[in-house]
Amino acid sequence: MDAQSRGRADEIDPADQWVLNPRTGNYELQLGDSAVQQRPKVAAPRRSTSAPAPTTPSPGVPKPRRGDAPPGGRRGGGRSRKGGGGGGRRKKVLLITSGTLAFLLVGGATAAYLYYDHLNGNLSVTDVAGAGTGGFKKDQPINILVIGTDKRSGEGNEGYGDKDSVGHADTTILFHVSKDRTNATALSIPRDLITNIPACPTKQPDGSTKTIPPAKGTRFNTSLGQEGRDAGCTMRTVKELTGIEVDHFMMADFNAVKTLSTAVGGVPVCLEKAVNDEEGSQLKLGPGEHKLSGEQALAFVRTRHGFGNNSDLDRIKIQQQFLGSMMRQMKSQETLTSPKKFLSLAEAATKSLAVDSGIGSIAKLTDLAGELKNIDTKNITFTTLPVKDNPAEPEGKKATVVVEHSLADPLLQMIRGDVSLTEVEKKEQAAQEAADADAKAKQDALLQGNRAPAGDVRVSVYNGGGPSGSASTTLKWLQDTKGMPRTSNQGNAPAKVGATQLEYAPNQADQARALADAMGLPATALKMGTADAAAKTPMKLTLGPDFQKPGSPLAPPVPQELPKDVQQAQADKAICAK
């Protein structure tokens, strides 16, 4: 259908302009002269704001803001930023590479041609005043904080409770992507967790910075919206709580669930029993399978009275099941082969997406998506930070929770250590553990033998991930305290290591034993080469993230298996809600 048959160019459905190119096998967006000439020539700026942008109670499912102008038009609200409009450009086809925005929000997509400038204008960008790293690194893990707020903005959402609320961090997921980009862990953080919120510098509309004082012993969900806190405050709170530095945030609110679930043609869910939540979300469904979209989908992820023991912790499990299903739906052939459906997803995602300035453009989001595009849903694990009832509250009036450290600490160590939680890698891990045990036995045997005098030990010290200044402090300690003057500080290692290691040649074994004794290095830290070294060649000591300070034992190794009581679920598995 062309512009003339519709009567107005600005009423064109973009999907109707897509044509299959028989030469390339790809769909291409063909804009005829008449359609382009009739399109309003108005710039489409990106919206930038220092206030919390709209977010959703379903983690990673963003919402379109209401009152948007036609493609290329200016939207009201917030401080505008310069962005190119699509008007007046003839027959332009723009490529955004695979796996882009939809995956970043809820799990996956493929390559498509999109209105590049128009989508740029849809984004809402927040300056988080240095709360994140400012940019992910291609050779390191990526940590994205996905925030869903309970702010009641958007048409039809006024009836969901406090319509004047500035919103809280109602649903929060820390999405950790592995260094090798083969797997990801999605860690849910309960909204009612009692924690400390650190001091938070926030950017104001006039460009100034206001620091919001810290808050101790308060609910996690108050890290957003309350007292003027923005998403950067939630990022800082998560770092203090987990020890994991967040690279970027993405945020959305109620309408995202409605819009994206509709764009994919409905999200399949399964219920073990009937649900009739007249008290809260108004969700009413019978047992069995359903395909939810719009208001029904929102009710499903909002309900706290339909499943389990009616707690927020059970609602988190329901939201994880919904997101896993949406990921599978977006990766299905039904979605990937439909240009119209993909365009609807792109529009819904970018209109509802609020991000930090580090990924505040389609180009930057595309770079990030390129890092994530090949992760299979079977390698994405949902889990929840382990918590227990707050002991400070009286029995029968439990409303908040605290961290259950016996379970949470190993889980957080695994995420910080970039250890996969997916079942498909357990066999590989078991094989690696067997190999490590064999290597340890060999290294233990190597430690049995003569030690060289301290003054004969030659070693070059590198920092490969230890605390700042570790190489220099270790050098001084070895020379002044341990009587090893033949040592040198080589600064930062060419690449970071997973753990402290001492590399040496077979004819340096006596020196390695002496240094291992002095440093307290375990046998697993010793790495012997295959060829003897030339005279006066130093060994190589690389300090890793397990190094604390000279003379102190290395930190215990990262756990390779979760405690059995830690909740987890793989995104590729359909689970019926209970």
PDB file of N, CA and C in Angstrom, residues 470-519:
ATOM      1  N   SER A 470      49.941  -2.855  43.676  1.00  0.00           N
ATOM      2  CA  SER A 470      50.343  -4.133  44.253  1.00  0.00           C
ATOM      3  C   SER A 470      51.766  -4.529  43.871  1.00  0.00           C
ATOM      4  N   ALA A 471      52.146  -4.273  42.627  1.00  0.00           N
ATOM      5  CA  ALA A 471      53.477  -4.686  42.182  1.00  0.00           C
ATOM      6  C   ALA A 471      54.568  -3.953  42.960  1.00  0.00           C
ATOM      7  N   SER A 472      54.388  -2.658  43.159  1.00  0.00           N
ATOM      8  CA  SER A 472      55.414  -1.885  43.866  1.00  0.00           C
ATOM      9  C   SER A 472      55.479  -2.243  45.347  1.00  0.00           C
ATOM     10  N   THR A 473      54.323  -2.449  45.986  1.00  0.00           N
ATOM     11  CA  THR A 473      54.337  -2.812  47.403  1.00  0.00           C
ATOM     12  C   THR A 473      54.915  -4.212  47.607  1.00  0.00           C
ATOM     13  N   THR A 474      54.649  -5.122  46.661  1.00  0.00           N
ATOM     14  CA  THR A 474      55.201  -6.479  46.753  1.00  0.00           C
ATOM     15  C   THR A 474      56.710  -6.444  46.558  1.00  0.00           C
ATOM     16  N   LEU A 475      57.185  -5.643  45.623  1.00  0.00           N
ATOM     17  CA  LEU A 475      58.623  -5.510  45.387  1.00  0.00           C
ATOM     18  C   LEU A 475      59.337  -5.034  46.654  1.00  0.00           C
ATOM     19  N   LYS A 476      58.823  -3.985  47.263  1.00  0.00           N
ATOM     20  CA  LYS A 476      59.434  -3.442  48.472  1.00  0.00           C
ATOM     21  C   LYS A 476      59.422  -4.475  49.600  1.00  0.00           C
ATOM     22  N   TRP A 477      58.319  -5.210  49.723  1.00  0.00           N
ATOM     23  CA  TRP A 477      58.191  -6.219  50.775  1.00  0.00           C
ATOM     24  C   TRP A 477      59.181  -7.358  50.570  1.00  0.00           C
ATOM     25  N   LEU A 478      59.337  -7.834  49.334  1.00  0.00           N
ATOM     26  CA  LEU A 478      60.272  -8.914  49.040  1.00  0.00           C
ATOM     27  C   LEU A 478      61.711  -8.482  49.308  1.00  0.00           C
ATOM     28  N   GLN A 479      62.050  -7.243  48.926  1.00  0.00           N
ATOM     29  CA  GLN A 479      63.426  -6.775  49.098  1.00  0.00           C
ATOM     30  C   GLN A 479      63.749  -6.459  50.560  1.00  0.00           C
ATOM     31  N   ASP A 480      62.846  -5.732  51.223  1.00  0.00           N
ATOM     32  CA  ASP A 480      63.141  -5.244  52.574  1.00  0.00           C
ATOM     33  C   ASP A 480      62.830  -6.271  53.656  1.00  0.00           C
ATOM     34  N   THR A 481      61.781  -7.059  53.466  1.00  0.00           N
ATOM     35  CA  THR A 481      61.346  -7.978  54.528  1.00  0.00           C
ATOM     36  C   THR A 481      61.856  -9.399  54.311  1.00  0.00           C
ATOM     37  N   LYS A 482      61.912  -9.842  53.065  1.00  0.00           N
ATOM     38  CA  LYS A 482      62.275 -11.224  52.777  1.00  0.00           C
ATOM     39  C   LYS A 482      63.692 -11.390  52.247  1.00  0.00           C
ATOM     40  N   GLY A 483      64.430 -10.289  52.104  1.00  0.00           N
ATOM     41  CA  GLY A 483      65.826 -10.381  51.680  1.00  0.00           C
ATOM     42  C   GLY A 483      66.013 -10.912  50.282  1.00  0.00           C
ATOM     43  N   MET A 484      65.147 -10.476  49.353  1.00  0.00           N
ATOM     44  CA  MET A 484      65.241 -10.894  47.951  1.00  0.00           C
ATOM     45  C   MET A 484      65.509  -9.677  47.083  1.00  0.00           C
ATOM     46  N   PRO A 485      66.769  -9.219  46.997  1.00  0.00           N
ATOM     47  CA  PRO A 485      67.080  -7.986  46.269  1.00  0.00           C
ATOM     48  C   PRO A 485      67.010  -8.117  44.752  1.00  0.00           C
ATOM     49  N   ARG A 486      67.032  -9.360  44.245  1.00  0.00           N
ATOM     50  CA  ARG A 486      67.066  -9.546  42.790  1.00  0.00           C
ATOM     51  C   ARG A 486      65.633  -9.584  42.214  1.00  0.00           C
ATOM     52  N   THR A 487      64.836  -8.643  42.622  1.00  0.00           N
ATOM     53  CA  THR A 487      63.454  -8.547  42.152  1.00  0.00           C
ATOM     54  C   THR A 487      63.261  -7.226  41.421  1.00  0.00           C
ATOM     55  N   SER A 488      62.286  -7.182  40.529  1.00  0.00           N
ATOM     56  CA  SER A 488      62.017  -5.954  39.769  1.00  0.00           C
ATOM     57  C   SER A 488      60.523  -5.765  39.596  1.00  0.00           C
ATOM     58  N   ASN A 489      60.095  -4.510  39.511  1.00  0.00           N
ATOM     59  CA  ASN A 489      58.688  -4.152  39.317  1.00  0.00           C
ATOM     60  C   ASN A 489      58.458  -3.845  37.846  1.00  0.00           C
ATOM     61  N   GLN A 490      57.614  -4.638  37.199  1.00  0.00           N
ATOM     62  CA  GLN A 490      57.340  -4.454  35.772  1.00  0.00           C
ATOM     63  C   GLN A 490      55.991  -3.774  35.518  1.00  0.00           C
ATOM     64  N   GLY A 491      55.334  -3.283  36.594  1.00  0.00           N
ATOM     65  CA  GLY A 491      54.070  -2.561  36.418  1.00  0.00           C
ATOM     66  C   GLY A 491      52.926  -3.476  36.035  1.00  0.00           C
ATOM     67  N   ASN A 492      52.029  -2.961  35.198  1.00  0.00           N
ATOM     68  CA  ASN A 492      50.850  -3.731  34.792  1.00  0.00           C
ATOM     69  C   ASN A 492      51.216  -4.831  33.808  1.00  0.00           C
ATOM     70  N   ALA A 493      50.604  -5.999  33.984  1.00  0.00           N
ATOM     71  CA  ALA A 493      50.816  -7.116  33.069  1.00  0.00           C
ATOM     72  C   ALA A 493      50.178  -6.812  31.714  1.00  0.00           C
ATOM     73  N   PRO A 494      50.660  -7.432  30.648  1.00  0.00           N
ATOM     74  CA  PRO A 494      50.045  -7.217  29.323  1.00  0.00           C
ATOM     75  C   PRO A 494      48.561  -7.539  29.300  1.00  0.00           C
ATOM     76  N   ALA A 495      48.137  -8.495  30.134  1.00  0.00           N
ATOM     77  CA  ALA A 495      46.724  -8.866  30.210  1.00  0.00           C
ATOM     78  C   ALA A 495      46.411  -9.303  31.634  1.00  0.00           C
ATOM     79  N   LYS A 496      45.162  -9.129  32.048  1.00  0.00           N
ATOM     80  CA  LYS A 496      44.753  -9.543  33.380  1.00  0.00           C
ATOM     81  C   LYS A 496      44.689 -11.069  33.480  1.00  0.00           C
ATOM     82  N   VAL A 497      44.923 -11.577  34.679  1.00  0.00           N
ATOM     83  CA  VAL A 497      44.845 -13.016  34.921  1.00  0.00           C
ATOM     84  C   VAL A 497      43.699 -13.296  35.882  1.00  0.00           C
ATOM     85  N   GLY A 498      43.224 -14.526  35.867  1.00  0.00           N
ATOM     86  CA  GLY A 498      42.118 -14.877  36.745  1.00  0.00           C
ATOM     87  C   GLY A 498      42.537 -15.052  38.187  1.00  0.00           C
ATOM     88  N   ALA A 499      43.811 -15.411  38.410  1.00  0.00           N
ATOM     89  CA  ALA A 499      44.330 -15.612  39.757  1.00  0.00           C
ATOM     90  C   ALA A 499      45.841 -15.431  39.725  1.00  0.00           C
ATOM     91  N   THR A 500      46.419 -15.152  40.885  1.00  0.00           N
ATOM     92  CA  THR A 500      47.866 -14.953  40.996  1.00  0.00           C
ATOM     93  C   THR A 500      48.609 -16.197  40.509  1.00  0.00           C
ATOM     94  N   GLN A 501      49.689 -15.985  39.741  1.00  0.00           N
ATOM     95  CA  GLN A 501      50.451 -17.120  39.239  1.00  0.00           C
ATOM     96  C   GLN A 501      51.937 -16.797  39.171  1.00  0.00           C
ATOM     97  N   LEU A 502      52.759 -17.821  39.409  1.00  0.00           N
ATOM     98  CA  LEU A 502      54.214 -17.714  39.308  1.00  0.00           C
ATOM     99  C   LEU A 502      54.672 -18.637  38.192  1.00  0.00           C
ATOM    100  N   GLU A 503      55.225 -18.053  37.132  1.00  0.00           N
ATOM    101  CA  GLU A 503      55.719 -18.828  35.999  1.00  0.00           C
ATOM    102  C   GLU A 503      57.241 -18.989  36.133  1.00  0.00           C
ATOM    103  N   TYR A 504      57.709 -20.225  35.955  1.00  0.00           N
ATOM    104  CA  TYR A 504      59.144 -20.498  36.128  1.00  0.00           C
ATOM    105  C   TYR A 504      59.557 -21.664  35.243  1.00  0.00           C
ATOM    106  N   ALA A 505      60.846 -21.807  35.037  1.00  0.00           N
ATOM    107  CA  ALA A 505      61.397 -22.887  34.230  1.00  0.00           C
ATOM    108  C   ALA A 505      61.775 -24.066  35.124  1.00  0.00           C
ATOM    109  N   PRO A 506      61.921 -25.269  34.558  1.00  0.00           N
ATOM    110  CA  PRO A 506      62.275 -26.434  35.385  1.00  0.00           C
ATOM    111  C   PRO A 506      63.549 -26.221  36.206  1.00  0.00           C
ATOM    112  N   ASN A 507      64.548 -25.528  35.643  1.00  0.00           N
ATOM    113  CA  ASN A 507      65.791 -25.321  36.392  1.00  0.00           C
ATOM    114  C   ASN A 507      65.689 -24.171  37.391  1.00  0.00           C
ATOM    115  N   GLN A 508      64.467 -23.585  37.537  1.00  0.00           N
ATOM    116  CA  GLN A 508      64.242 -22.548  38.547  1.00  0.00           C
ATOM    117  C   GLN A 508      63.336 -23.054  39.669  1.00  0.00           C
ATOM    118  N   ALA A 509      63.147 -24.376  39.745  1.00  0.00           N
ATOM    119  CA  ALA A 509      62.206 -24.942  40.716  1.00  0.00           C
ATOM    120  C   ALA A 509      62.591 -24.588  42.144  1.00  0.00           C
ATOM    121  N   ASP A 510      63.929 -24.571  42.457  1.00  0.00           N
ATOM    122  CA  ASP A 510      64.338 -24.236  43.822  1.00  0.00           C
ATOM    123  C   ASP A 510      64.018 -22.785  44.158  1.00  0.00           C
ATOM    124  N   GLN A 511      64.137 -21.871  43.174  1.00  0.00           N
ATOM    125  CA  GLN A 511      63.755 -20.474  43.391  1.00  0.00           C
ATOM    126  C   GLN A 511      62.231 -20.358  43.579  1.00  0.00           C
ATOM    127  N   ALA A 512      61.468 -21.113  42.764  1.00  0.00           N
ATOM    128  CA  ALA A 512      60.010 -21.064  42.851  1.00  0.00           C
ATOM    129  C   ALA A 512      59.539 -21.532  44.227  1.00  0.00           C
ATOM    130  N   ARG A 513      60.174 -22.595  44.770  1.00  0.00           N
ATOM    131  CA  ARG A 513      59.795 -23.072  46.101  1.00  0.00           C
ATOM    132  C   ARG A 513      60.079 -22.017  47.160  1.00  0.00           C
ATOM    133  N   ALA A 514      61.223 -21.338  47.033  1.00  0.00           N
ATOM    134  CA  ALA A 514      61.569 -20.307  48.015  1.00  0.00           C
ATOM    135  C   ALA A 514      60.579 -19.143  47.963  1.00  0.00           C
ATOM    136  N   LEU A 515      60.230 -18.705  46.754  1.00  0.00           N
ATOM    137  CA  LEU A 515      59.300 -17.585  46.623  1.00  0.00           C
ATOM    138  C   LEU A 515      57.898 -17.988  47.068  1.00  0.00           C
ATOM    139  N   ALA A 516      57.484 -19.215  46.742  1.00  0.00           N
ATOM    140  CA  ALA A 516      56.164 -19.695  47.162  1.00  0.00           C
ATOM    141  C   ALA A 516      56.066 -19.720  48.685  1.00  0.00           C
ATOM    142  N   ASP A 517      57.136 -20.150  49.350  1.00  0.00           N
ATOM    143  CA  ASP A 517      57.153 -20.149  50.813  1.00  0.00           C
ATOM    144  C   ASP A 517      57.017 -18.738  51.359  1.00  0.00           C
ATOM    145  N   ALA A 518      57.790 -17.802  50.767  1.00  0.00           N
ATOM    146  CA  ALA A 518      57.779 -16.417  51.255  1.00  0.00           C
ATOM    147  C   ALA A 518      56.426 -15.752  51.035  1.00  0.00           C
ATOM    148  N   MET A 519      55.810 -16.008  49.882  1.00  0.00           N
ATOM    149  CA  MET A 519      54.545 -15.359  49.515  1.00  0.00           C
ATOM    150  C   MET A 519      53.325 -16.111  50.032  1.00  0.00           C
TER     151      MET A 519
END
